[in-house]
Short mmCIF file of C-alpha atoms in Angstrom, two decimals:
data_model
loop_
_atom_site.label_atom_id
_atom_site.label_comp_id
_atom_site.label_asym_id
_atom_site.label_seq_id
_atom_site.Cartn_x
_atom_site.Cartn_y
_atom_site.Cartn_z
CA MET B 257 116.28 105.22 102.88
CA GLU B 258 115.45 101.94 101.19
CA LYS B 259 113.68 100.64 104.27
CA ASN B 260 111.44 103.54 105.17
CA ALA B 261 108.12 102.05 106.25
CA ASP B 262 106.29 105.37 105.80
CA ARG B 263 106.87 105.47 102.07
CA ILE B 264 103.98 104.80 99.73
CA ILE B 265 103.61 104.38 96.01
CA ILE B 266 100.71 106.11 94.32
CA THR B 267 99.83 104.98 90.81
CA VAL B 268 97.43 106.79 88.54
CA VAL B 269 96.21 105.10 85.37
CA GLY B 270 93.51 106.35 83.01
CA LYS B 271 92.58 108.65 80.16
CA ASP B 272 94.78 111.75 80.04
CA THR B 273 93.12 114.99 81.06
CA VAL B 274 94.14 118.43 82.34
CA GLY B 275 95.19 118.72 85.99
CA ILE B 276 95.51 115.10 87.15
CA ILE B 277 98.90 115.63 88.83
CA ALA B 278 97.77 118.98 90.22
CA ARG B 279 94.75 117.49 91.95
CA VAL B 280 96.67 114.57 93.41
CA CYS B 281 99.47 116.86 94.61
CA THR B 282 97.00 119.30 96.13
CA TYR B 283 95.49 116.48 98.18
CA LEU B 284 98.94 115.29 99.28
CA SER B 285 100.06 118.77 100.33
CA GLU B 286 96.85 119.38 102.26
CA HIS B 287 97.64 116.31 104.35
CA GLN B 288 101.39 116.88 104.84
CA ILE B 289 102.41 114.04 102.54
CA ASN B 290 105.75 114.78 100.94
CA VAL B 291 106.33 113.81 97.29
CA LEU B 292 109.80 112.28 96.76
CA ASP B 293 109.64 111.28 93.11
CA ILE B 294 107.27 111.44 90.17
CA SER B 295 107.53 109.65 86.85
CA GLN B 296 104.96 109.38 84.12
CA THR B 297 104.45 107.95 80.68
CA ILE B 298 101.65 108.28 78.16
CA VAL B 299 100.94 105.17 76.12
CA GLN B 300 98.25 105.50 73.41
CA GLU B 301 96.64 108.46 75.17
CA PHE B 302 96.63 106.52 78.44
CA PHE B 303 98.11 108.40 81.33
CA ASN B 304 100.33 106.32 83.60
CA MET B 305 101.94 107.98 86.59
CA MET B 306 103.84 106.72 89.61
CA MET B 307 104.61 108.80 92.65
CA ILE B 308 106.77 107.94 95.65
CA ALA B 309 105.60 109.83 98.72
CA ASP B 310 106.48 109.97 102.39
CA MET B 311 103.72 109.76 105.01
CA LYS B 312 105.96 110.32 108.03
CA ASN B 313 104.22 113.61 108.97
CA ALA B 314 100.83 112.88 107.41
CA ASP B 315 97.77 114.00 109.38
CA LYS B 316 95.71 111.00 108.27
CA GLN B 317 96.10 107.23 108.47
CA PHE B 318 97.18 105.23 105.40
CA ASP B 319 93.76 103.55 105.01
CA GLN B 320 91.95 106.91 104.98
CA CYS B 321 94.34 108.47 102.46
CA ALA B 322 94.06 105.43 100.19
CA GLY B 323 90.27 105.72 100.33
CA ASP B 324 90.31 109.48 99.70
CA LEU B 325 92.63 109.12 96.72
CA GLU B 326 90.52 106.31 95.28
CA ARG B 327 87.46 108.57 95.45
CA LEU B 328 89.43 111.47 93.97
CA GLY B 329 90.32 109.16 91.08
CA GLU B 330 86.67 108.36 90.53
CA GLU B 331 85.91 112.09 90.36
CA ILE B 332 88.63 112.74 87.77
CA GLY B 333 87.81 109.54 85.88
CA VAL B 334 91.11 107.75 86.47
CA ASN B 335 92.19 104.85 88.66
CA ILE B 336 94.27 105.91 91.69
CA ARG B 337 95.88 103.30 93.86
CA CYS B 338 97.94 103.59 97.03
CA GLN B 339 100.30 100.87 98.19
CA ARG B 340 103.05 100.68 100.77
CA GLU B 341 106.44 100.75 99.04
CA GLU B 342 107.73 97.58 100.70
CA ILE B 343 105.89 95.26 98.32
CA PHE B 344 107.86 96.67 95.38
CA GLN B 345 111.15 96.75 97.29
CA LYS B 346 110.70 93.12 98.29
CA MET B 347 109.84 91.97 94.80
CA HIS B 348 112.46 93.88 92.82
CA ARG B 349 115.44 94.26 95.17
CA ILE B 350 117.44 91.54 96.88
CA MET N 23 114.59 103.91 94.05
CA ILE N 24 111.75 101.85 92.66
CA ASN N 25 110.90 102.86 89.10
CA ILE N 26 107.65 103.04 87.19
CA TRP N 27 108.34 99.85 85.19
CA GLU N 28 108.82 97.82 88.35
CA VAL N 29 105.64 99.23 89.85
CA ASN N 30 103.72 98.47 86.68
CA GLU N 31 105.09 94.91 86.53
CA THR N 32 103.97 94.16 90.08
CA ASN N 33 100.54 95.69 89.60
CA LYS N 34 100.03 93.90 86.29
CA MET N 35 100.78 90.59 88.06
CA ILE N 36 98.12 91.40 90.64
CA GLU N 37 95.46 92.83 88.32
CA GLN N 38 95.82 90.73 85.20
CA ASP N 39 97.69 87.55 86.13
CA ASN N 40 95.87 86.62 89.34
CA LEU N 41 98.85 87.08 91.67
CA ASP N 42 97.63 86.64 95.20
CA VAL N 43 98.59 85.24 98.54
CA ARG N 44 96.47 82.13 98.72
CA THR N 45 96.29 81.80 102.47
CA ILE N 46 97.46 83.06 105.82
CA THR N 47 97.02 80.09 108.08
CA LEU N 48 97.28 80.54 111.82
CA GLY N 49 98.41 77.33 113.48
CA ILE N 50 97.13 76.98 117.04
CA SER N 51 98.20 74.33 119.53
CA LEU N 52 95.29 72.85 121.48
CA LEU N 53 97.48 70.71 123.75
CA ASP N 54 96.74 72.99 126.72
CA CYS N 55 92.98 72.47 126.18
CA ILE N 56 93.05 68.74 126.96
CA ASP N 57 90.60 67.62 129.64
CA SER N 58 88.92 64.32 130.39
CA ASP N 59 85.56 66.09 130.66
CA LEU N 60 84.12 66.48 127.16
CA GLN N 61 82.15 69.66 127.89
CA LYS N 62 85.15 71.31 129.50
CA LEU N 63 87.36 70.24 126.59
CA ASN N 64 84.95 71.80 124.07
CA ASP N 65 84.79 75.03 126.09
CA ASN N 66 88.60 75.20 126.30
CA ILE N 67 88.98 74.66 122.55
CA TYR N 68 86.41 77.32 121.67
CA ARG N 69 87.98 79.83 124.03
CA LYS N 70 91.55 79.24 122.86
CA ILE N 71 90.75 79.51 119.14
CA THR N 72 88.55 82.57 119.44
CA THR N 73 91.17 84.31 121.62
CA VAL N 74 94.30 83.54 119.60
CA ALA N 75 92.62 84.07 116.20
CA GLU N 76 90.52 87.05 117.19
CA LYS N 77 92.40 89.48 114.97
CA LEU N 78 93.38 87.11 112.16
CA VAL N 79 90.84 88.19 109.55
CA GLU N 80 91.14 91.87 110.44
CA THR N 81 94.95 91.72 110.20
CA GLY N 82 94.76 89.94 106.85
CA GLU N 83 92.45 92.61 105.48
CA GLU N 84 94.70 95.41 106.74
CA ILE N 85 97.69 93.90 104.97
CA GLU N 86 95.63 93.47 101.80
CA ARG N 87 94.74 97.15 101.78
CA GLY N 88 98.25 98.30 102.66
CA TYR N 89 100.06 96.49 99.87
CA GLY N 90 97.22 96.15 97.38
CA ILE N 91 97.70 92.39 97.22
CA PRO N 92 94.69 90.08 97.61
CA ILE N 93 94.94 87.55 100.44
CA VAL N 94 92.32 85.08 99.35
CA ASN N 95 91.91 83.01 102.51
CA LYS N 96 92.47 83.42 106.20
CA ARG N 97 92.43 80.04 107.90
CA ILE N 98 93.23 78.15 111.06
CA SER N 99 94.94 74.84 111.67
CA VAL N 100 94.87 73.08 115.03
CA THR N 101 96.62 70.18 116.74
CA PRO N 102 95.30 66.84 115.44
CA ILE N 103 92.03 66.36 117.28
CA SER N 104 92.61 62.63 117.86
CA LEU N 105 95.33 63.63 120.36
CA ILE N 106 93.26 66.36 121.95
CA GLY N 107 90.10 64.30 122.31
CA GLU N 108 91.50 60.92 123.23
CA ALA N 109 91.04 61.37 127.00
CA ALA N 110 87.48 62.72 126.76
CA CYS N 111 85.93 60.92 123.80
CA GLN N 112 84.64 57.38 124.21
CA THR N 113 82.71 57.18 120.94
CA PRO N 114 82.82 58.63 117.42
CA GLY N 115 79.82 60.76 118.44
CA ASP N 116 81.88 62.36 121.22
CA PHE N 117 84.51 63.39 118.67
CA ALA N 118 81.83 64.86 116.41
CA THR N 119 80.96 67.37 119.17
CA ILE N 120 84.53 68.71 118.87
CA ALA N 121 84.03 69.12 115.11
CA LYS N 122 80.99 71.25 115.84
CA THR N 123 82.98 73.34 118.33
CA LEU N 124 85.69 73.92 115.71
CA ASP N 125 83.03 74.94 113.18
CA ARG N 126 81.48 77.37 115.65
CA ALA N 127 84.88 78.89 116.49
CA ALA N 128 85.72 79.24 112.78
CA LYS N 129 82.46 81.09 112.16
CA GLU N 130 83.02 83.32 115.16
CA VAL N 131 86.44 84.53 113.97
CA GLY N 132 85.38 84.61 110.31
CA VAL N 133 87.76 82.09 108.71
CA ASN N 134 86.46 79.97 105.85
CA PHE N 135 88.19 76.71 106.83
CA ILE N 136 89.65 75.18 109.97
CA GLY N 137 91.95 72.18 109.54
CA GLY N 138 93.13 69.61 112.02
CA TYR N 139 90.24 67.23 112.49
CA SER N 140 92.99 64.72 112.01
CA ALA N 141 94.66 61.54 113.16
CA LEU N 142 98.29 60.51 112.68
CA VAL N 143 98.28 56.74 112.37
CA SER N 144 101.28 55.91 110.21
CA LYS N 145 102.19 52.91 112.35
CA GLY N 146 99.03 52.07 114.23
CA MET N 147 95.73 53.36 115.63
CA THR N 148 94.84 54.01 119.26
CA PRO N 149 91.15 53.62 120.22
CA GLY N 150 90.93 57.43 120.06
CA ASP N 151 92.41 57.52 116.56
CA ARG N 152 89.94 54.91 115.40
CA ASN N 153 87.00 56.74 116.97
CA LEU N 154 88.02 60.00 115.33
CA ILE N 155 88.39 58.35 111.93
CA CYS N 156 84.99 56.68 112.31
CA SER N 157 83.44 60.05 113.19
CA ILE N 158 84.71 61.79 110.04
CA PRO N 159 81.61 61.14 107.85
CA GLN N 160 79.30 62.58 110.52
CA ALA N 161 81.68 65.44 111.36
CA LEU N 162 82.03 66.57 107.75
CA ALA N 163 78.32 66.22 107.04
CA GLU N 164 77.28 68.25 110.09
CA THR N 165 79.84 71.05 109.82
CA GLU N 166 80.57 73.57 107.13
CA ARG N 167 84.16 74.73 107.64
CA VAL N 168 85.94 71.79 109.29
CA CYS N 169 88.61 69.98 107.26
CA SER N 170 89.92 66.54 108.06
CA SER N 171 93.08 64.60 107.27
CA VAL N 172 94.53 61.24 108.21
CA ASN N 173 98.21 60.38 107.89
CA VAL N 174 98.43 56.65 107.19
CA GLY N 175 102.10 56.21 106.33
CA SER N 176 105.60 57.63 106.32
CA THR N 177 109.06 56.82 105.00
CA LYS N 178 110.24 56.11 108.56
CA THR N 179 107.36 53.86 109.62
CA GLY N 180 105.91 52.26 106.49
CA ILE N 181 102.18 52.20 105.75
CA ASP N 182 99.42 51.24 108.18
CA MET N 183 97.31 49.09 105.85
CA ASP N 184 94.53 48.68 108.44
CA ALA N 185 94.10 52.47 108.31
CA VAL N 186 94.25 52.41 104.51
CA LYS N 187 91.45 49.84 104.45
CA LEU N 188 89.40 51.84 106.92
CA MET N 189 89.90 55.09 104.97
CA GLY N 190 88.51 53.50 101.79
CA GLU N 191 85.31 52.80 103.73
CA ILE N 192 85.29 56.21 105.44
CA ILE N 193 85.68 58.13 102.18
CA LEU N 194 82.75 56.25 100.67
CA LYS N 195 80.66 56.80 103.79
CA THR N 196 81.49 60.52 103.78
CA ALA N 197 80.33 60.62 100.15
CA GLN N 198 77.06 58.99 101.13
CA TYR N 199 76.49 61.31 104.09
CA THR N 200 76.89 64.35 101.81
CA LYS N 201 75.33 62.93 98.63
CA GLU N 202 72.79 65.77 98.43
CA ASN N 203 75.73 68.13 97.72
CA ASP N 204 77.54 66.00 95.13
CA SER N 205 79.43 64.25 97.96
CA LEU N 206 81.14 67.52 98.89
CA GLY N 207 82.26 66.15 102.27
CA CYS N 208 85.05 64.23 100.52
CA ALA N 209 86.54 67.51 99.23
CA LYS N 210 87.34 68.28 102.87
CA LEU N 211 89.09 64.97 103.59
CA VAL N 212 92.70 64.10 102.72
CA VAL N 213 94.69 60.90 103.26
CA PHE N 214 98.43 61.53 103.60
CA CYS N 215 101.79 59.85 103.59
CA ASN N 216 104.58 61.93 105.20
CA ALA N 217 102.16 64.74 106.15
CA PRO N 218 104.05 67.94 107.06
CA ASP N 219 103.43 69.57 110.46
CA ASP N 220 103.29 73.10 109.02
CA ASN N 221 101.15 72.85 105.88
CA PRO N 222 99.01 76.00 105.45
CA PHE N 223 96.86 74.58 102.64
CA MET N 224 93.46 72.99 103.13
CA ALA N 225 92.10 70.44 103.39
CA GLY N 226 95.26 68.88 104.78
CA ALA N 227 96.42 71.57 107.19
CA PHE N 228 97.00 70.70 110.84
CA HIS N 229 99.22 72.17 113.53
CA GLY N 230 101.80 69.49 114.31
CA VAL N 231 102.93 68.67 117.83
CA THR N 232 106.46 69.74 116.90
CA GLU N 233 105.22 73.33 116.49
CA ALA N 234 105.08 76.27 118.91
CA ASP N 235 101.89 77.43 120.67
CA ALA N 236 100.83 79.57 117.70
CA ILE N 237 102.45 80.18 114.34
CA ILE N 238 101.78 82.02 111.08
CA ASN N 239 102.24 80.00 107.89
CA VAL N 240 101.63 81.49 104.47
CA GLY N 241 100.82 79.81 101.17
CA VAL N 242 101.68 81.76 98.03
CA SER N 243 100.16 81.22 94.64
CA GLY N 244 100.63 82.56 91.12
CA PRO N 245 100.34 80.02 88.30
CA GLY N 246 98.96 82.85 86.13
CA VAL N 247 102.11 84.92 86.66
CA VAL N 248 104.37 82.01 85.68
CA LYS N 249 102.24 81.34 82.58
CA LYS N 250 102.43 84.99 81.48
CA ALA N 251 106.21 85.09 81.99
CA LEU N 252 106.63 81.93 79.92
CA GLU N 253 104.60 83.42 77.07
CA GLN N 254 107.47 85.89 76.64
CA VAL N 255 110.02 83.10 76.08
CA ARG N 256 107.97 80.84 73.82
CA GLY N 257 110.25 78.59 71.75
CA ALA N 258 113.38 79.41 73.79
CA ASP N 259 115.73 76.69 75.09
CA PHE N 260 115.44 74.90 78.42
CA GLU N 261 117.97 77.15 80.13
CA THR N 262 115.90 80.24 79.34
CA LEU N 263 112.70 78.43 80.29
CA CYS N 264 114.09 77.39 83.69
CA GLU N 265 115.61 80.78 84.45
CA THR N 266 112.28 82.47 83.70
CA ILE N 267 110.36 80.17 86.06
CA LYS N 268 112.98 80.65 88.78
CA LYS N 269 112.93 84.44 88.59
CA THR N 270 109.15 84.55 88.60
CA ALA N 271 108.94 82.17 91.56
CA PHE N 272 111.39 84.40 93.42
CA LYS N 273 109.18 87.45 92.92
CA ILE N 274 105.99 85.66 93.91
CA THR N 275 107.58 84.23 97.03
CA ARG N 276 109.00 87.57 98.16
CA VAL N 277 105.43 88.89 98.32
CA GLY N 278 104.47 85.90 100.46
CA GLN N 279 107.45 86.49 102.74
CA LEU N 280 106.47 90.14 103.17
CA VAL N 281 102.87 89.26 104.02
CA ALA N 282 103.98 86.55 106.45
CA GLN N 283 106.40 88.83 108.29
CA GLU N 284 103.86 91.62 108.45
CA ALA N 285 101.11 89.33 109.76
CA SER N 286 103.51 87.89 112.31
CA LYS N 287 104.53 91.36 113.50
CA ARG N 288 100.96 92.70 113.73
CA MET N 289 99.55 89.66 115.50
CA GLN N 290 102.66 89.05 117.61
CA VAL N 291 102.67 85.43 116.58
CA PRO N 292 105.95 83.93 115.30
CA PHE N 293 106.41 83.42 111.55
CA GLY N 294 106.60 79.73 110.68
CA ILE N 295 107.09 79.02 107.01
CA ILE N 296 106.23 79.98 103.47
CA ASP N 297 104.73 77.19 101.40
CA LEU N 298 106.08 77.54 97.86
CA SER N 299 103.26 75.72 96.12
CA LEU N 300 101.83 76.88 92.80
CA ALA N 301 98.15 76.64 93.72
CA PRO N 302 95.67 76.97 90.85
CA THR N 303 92.08 78.17 91.03
CA PRO N 304 89.20 77.54 88.62
CA ALA N 305 89.67 81.11 87.27
CA ILE N 306 90.79 81.29 83.64
CA GLY N 307 94.53 81.95 83.46
CA ASP N 308 95.24 80.67 87.00
CA SER N 309 96.09 77.15 85.99
CA VAL N 310 99.09 74.83 86.42
CA ALA N 311 97.92 72.80 83.40
CA GLU N 312 98.13 75.92 81.25
CA ILE N 313 101.78 76.35 82.33
CA LEU N 314 102.44 72.79 81.13
CA GLU N 315 100.76 73.68 77.83
CA GLU N 316 102.89 76.81 77.59
CA ILE N 317 106.00 74.68 78.17
CA GLY N 318 105.01 72.79 75.03
CA LEU N 319 102.33 70.16 75.64
CA GLU N 320 99.06 70.03 73.70
CA TYR N 321 97.27 69.13 76.95
CA ALA N 322 98.37 68.18 80.45
CA GLY N 323 98.61 64.39 80.31
CA ALA N 324 100.33 64.20 76.91
CA PRO N 325 103.68 62.37 76.74
CA GLY N 326 106.28 64.65 78.31
CA THR N 327 103.93 65.83 81.05
CA THR N 328 105.83 64.20 83.92
CA ALA N 329 109.13 65.67 82.75
CA ALA N 330 107.64 69.14 82.24
CA LEU N 331 106.05 69.03 85.69
CA ALA N 332 109.29 67.85 87.32
CA LEU N 333 111.11 70.78 85.73
CA LEU N 334 108.44 73.26 86.76
CA ASN N 335 108.31 72.03 90.35
CA ASP N 336 112.07 72.08 90.77
CA GLN N 337 112.52 75.57 89.33
CA VAL N 338 109.73 76.97 91.52
CA LYS N 339 111.56 75.61 94.56
CA LYS N 340 114.94 76.95 93.40
CA GLY N 341 113.55 80.44 92.93
CA GLY N 342 111.36 80.37 96.01
CA ILE N 343 113.86 79.04 98.52
CA MET N 344 116.14 82.05 98.03
CA ALA N 345 113.21 84.43 98.44
CA SER N 346 112.14 83.17 101.86
CA SER N 347 113.93 82.73 105.16
CA TYR N 348 111.93 79.60 106.05
CA VAL N 349 110.32 77.25 103.56
CA GLY N 350 108.07 74.37 104.50
CA GLY N 351 104.64 72.84 104.12
CA LEU N 352 103.95 71.05 100.86
CA SER N 353 106.00 73.32 98.56
CA GLY N 354 105.41 72.07 95.04
CA ALA N 355 103.02 72.48 92.14
CA PHE N 356 99.48 71.37 92.96
CA ILE N 357 97.64 69.38 90.32
CA PRO N 358 94.05 69.23 91.55
CA VAL N 359 91.62 68.38 88.79
CA SER N 360 88.48 70.28 89.80
CA GLU N 361 90.32 73.43 90.89
CA ASP N 362 92.18 73.92 87.61
CA GLN N 363 90.37 74.70 84.36
CA GLY N 364 93.28 73.42 82.25
CA MET N 365 93.19 70.06 84.05
CA ILE N 366 89.43 69.81 83.57
CA ASN N 367 89.88 70.49 79.84
CA ALA N 368 92.61 67.85 79.68
CA VAL N 369 90.35 65.23 81.30
CA GLU N 370 87.40 66.14 79.06
CA SER N 371 89.51 65.87 75.94
CA GLY N 372 90.73 62.41 76.99
CA ALA N 373 94.37 63.47 77.43
CA LEU N 374 94.54 62.95 81.19
CA THR N 375 93.76 59.75 83.08
CA LEU N 376 93.96 58.72 86.72
CA GLU N 377 97.04 56.62 85.94
CA LYS N 378 98.86 59.57 84.36
CA LEU N 379 97.93 61.75 87.33
CA GLU N 380 99.47 59.12 89.58
CA ALA N 381 102.71 59.27 87.59
CA MET N 382 102.70 63.07 87.84
CA THR N 383 102.44 62.88 91.63
CA CYS N 384 105.86 61.18 91.72
CA VAL N 385 107.53 64.46 90.80
CA CYS N 386 105.39 67.11 92.46
CA SER N 387 103.25 67.72 95.45
CA VAL N 388 100.89 66.71 96.47
CA GLY N 389 98.93 63.82 95.11
CA LEU N 390 95.69 62.64 93.58
CA ASP N 391 93.76 65.76 94.37
CA MET N 392 90.11 66.69 93.87
CA ILE N 393 89.37 63.84 91.51
CA ALA N 394 85.73 62.83 91.05
CA ILE N 395 85.18 59.11 90.51
CA PRO N 396 81.94 57.09 90.13
CA GLY N 397 80.05 56.65 93.41
CA ASP N 398 79.58 52.92 92.89
CA VAL N 399 83.24 51.89 93.25
CA PRO N 400 83.88 49.37 96.04
CA PRO N 401 85.72 50.68 99.13
CA SER N 402 88.61 48.30 98.45
CA THR N 403 89.28 50.07 95.13
CA ILE N 404 89.56 53.41 96.93
CA SER N 405 91.87 51.78 99.48
CA GLY N 406 93.96 50.35 96.63
CA ILE N 407 94.35 53.78 95.04
CA ILE N 408 95.32 55.20 98.45
CA ALA N 409 97.87 52.43 99.01
CA ASP N 410 99.50 53.10 95.62
CA GLU N 411 99.78 56.80 96.30
CA MET N 412 101.11 56.26 99.84
CA ALA N 413 103.74 53.88 98.45
CA ILE N 414 104.97 56.61 96.09
CA GLY N 415 105.37 58.97 99.06
CA MET N 416 106.97 56.37 101.30
CA ILE N 417 109.58 55.23 98.79
CA ASN N 418 110.39 58.69 97.44
CA GLN N 419 110.57 60.37 100.87
CA LYS N 420 107.99 62.97 99.91
CA THR N 421 104.51 63.99 100.90
CA THR N 422 101.74 62.39 98.89
CA ALA N 423 98.03 62.64 99.43
CA VAL N 424 94.71 61.40 98.13
CA ARG N 425 91.56 63.49 97.96
CA LEU N 426 89.09 61.44 95.94
CA ILE N 427 85.41 62.23 95.61
CA PRO N 428 83.27 59.19 94.84
CA VAL N 429 80.15 60.99 93.64
CA ILE N 430 77.07 59.07 94.74
CA GLY N 431 74.57 58.68 91.91
CA LYS N 432 76.87 59.90 89.16
CA GLY N 433 78.81 58.00 86.52
CA ILE N 434 81.71 58.50 84.13
CA GLY N 435 81.46 61.65 81.99
CA GLU N 436 78.92 63.41 84.22
CA THR N 437 80.00 66.65 85.91
CA VAL N 438 79.95 67.62 89.58
CA GLU N 439 79.80 71.20 90.76
CA PHE N 440 81.44 72.07 94.09
CA GLY N 441 81.40 75.83 93.69
CA GLY N 442 83.89 78.53 94.65
CA LEU N 443 87.57 77.65 94.87
CA LEU N 444 86.73 73.93 94.76
CA GLY N 445 85.48 74.23 91.16
CA HIS N 446 83.80 71.54 89.09
CA ALA N 447 84.99 68.19 87.83
CA PRO N 448 84.14 65.52 85.28
CA VAL N 449 83.68 62.06 86.84
CA MET N 450 86.75 60.03 85.79
CA PRO N 451 86.93 56.29 85.08
CA VAL N 452 88.65 54.02 87.60
CA ASN N 453 90.37 50.69 86.92
CA ARG N 454 87.65 48.11 87.61
CA PHE N 455 89.84 45.12 88.47
CA GLY N 456 89.69 43.99 92.09
CA CYS N 457 92.26 44.25 94.90
CA ASP N 458 90.14 42.93 97.80
CA ALA N 459 92.52 40.16 98.79
CA PHE N 460 95.38 42.65 99.01
CA ILE N 461 93.47 45.23 101.03
CA ASN N 462 91.94 42.63 103.38
CA ARG N 463 95.34 41.45 104.61
CA LYS N 464 95.86 42.82 108.08
CA GLY N 465 98.80 44.79 109.48
CA ARG N 466 101.22 47.15 107.81
CA ILE N 467 103.74 47.52 105.03
CA PRO N 468 107.20 47.72 106.63
CA ALA N 469 109.36 50.82 106.36
CA PRO N 470 111.52 50.78 103.25
CA VAL N 471 115.28 50.34 103.21
CA HIS N 472 117.07 53.69 103.34
CA SER N 473 120.08 52.71 101.31
CA PHE N 474 120.65 50.98 97.94
CA LYS N 475 118.63 53.66 96.14
CA ASN N 476 117.86 52.74 92.56
#
């Protein structure tokens, strides 16, 4: 489980507004990307969310999804970023 | 599972503290390109580089997007050209044609620098070595992306003082050939003692003959990340200070290891080494000098600087070595003047001199780096500075290097602007007393004794 190369981390940072998670999750479900974990905090009205998702059955390539989500973020007015999970695993686990 | 705090920490390092992978350097052996016909040799070199490195830039960009980590440079190092060209090149001009071929190949594959216009002459020079060295001023003036290095000494062989003398003249000539651009050519020329075969960092990268046909070497960076981590432990004892540097170096290096393995897998080229150097850039907050200030010095160069740097360098290695399966290259903190805003400030405030920089190079890699000096110094003075630095490397069994820029037409206190990652630098004063009689002696300094170490 720790070494699944299909897992990605999606981070959303920006001003809190209604429906951020809903819009991101809608996009993910439309493209068969399974959400494994969500955590979020709000610091001084700033929305900060991290999602772990699995792209094993996704119908789009990573690069396309990352681009789509970035544009979705621009629409909502938040910053959405997609990264492969390995970079965090490598840095924080021995 | 990874938690939100860990994700935020990593992304803060990338976004705010300038964490990046400084370079993916693809080492390419040109030994199979050797031919006694110069035209054929040039064709072989161009074909080999553009074939092996075809996907280098593309792969680097893919990895950048996948992990969200900037990979600042994608570069190539090749087998020292003095070896490759010896059979075909009769004159320095012949060698310069190879420099142009390298430049053309670098442009074709989209890398910003190609290293390996080099000669290894730690014990003596062949006619080919001498021709290559003599062609350096022309080669660097007529190309844009070619980097050159000459290894003039080692702990095992001693120092070739004839090469040291020649390099003093060559550096000055390179400065003259590129004087319209603040003698920029010299920023692409390094003189080494104990040069490593697997260094990914320019300008001194070359692909040693001990290496495989092609190899991926990665240089990590991250002075800004170390500085930020140390801000959290301001005033704490040395144990806490060292532990913080070590842990941060571990994290930085793990990113480098990931990028190296991924690049190796995607390009099907074996992974060579990670170079653990802290490499600064002129960007604010990406400075090794600022780490030294954070450790407790008013400016880099103040008393205590050598000790603080020794500590920093050692802890970076201790943290980094555990994070990577293979470590090599230069692996140490870089202290270039022009590429580090904190170092520039230290020079401008009068805290940092050439002599103090020399002392600092005893405890860290890599040497007197990116230092602008007046353009009217005699060549023997440059050779003297090189000889001193080479002696430090030879005796201490470490790599040392000299990258001096005698700026033609500029004097002490004036500023030179190199642009980009090379930064800008104040012209520093040089000791004006002569060493001609020393430099004009012929021959070499013998290898040092390897016992009785005190």
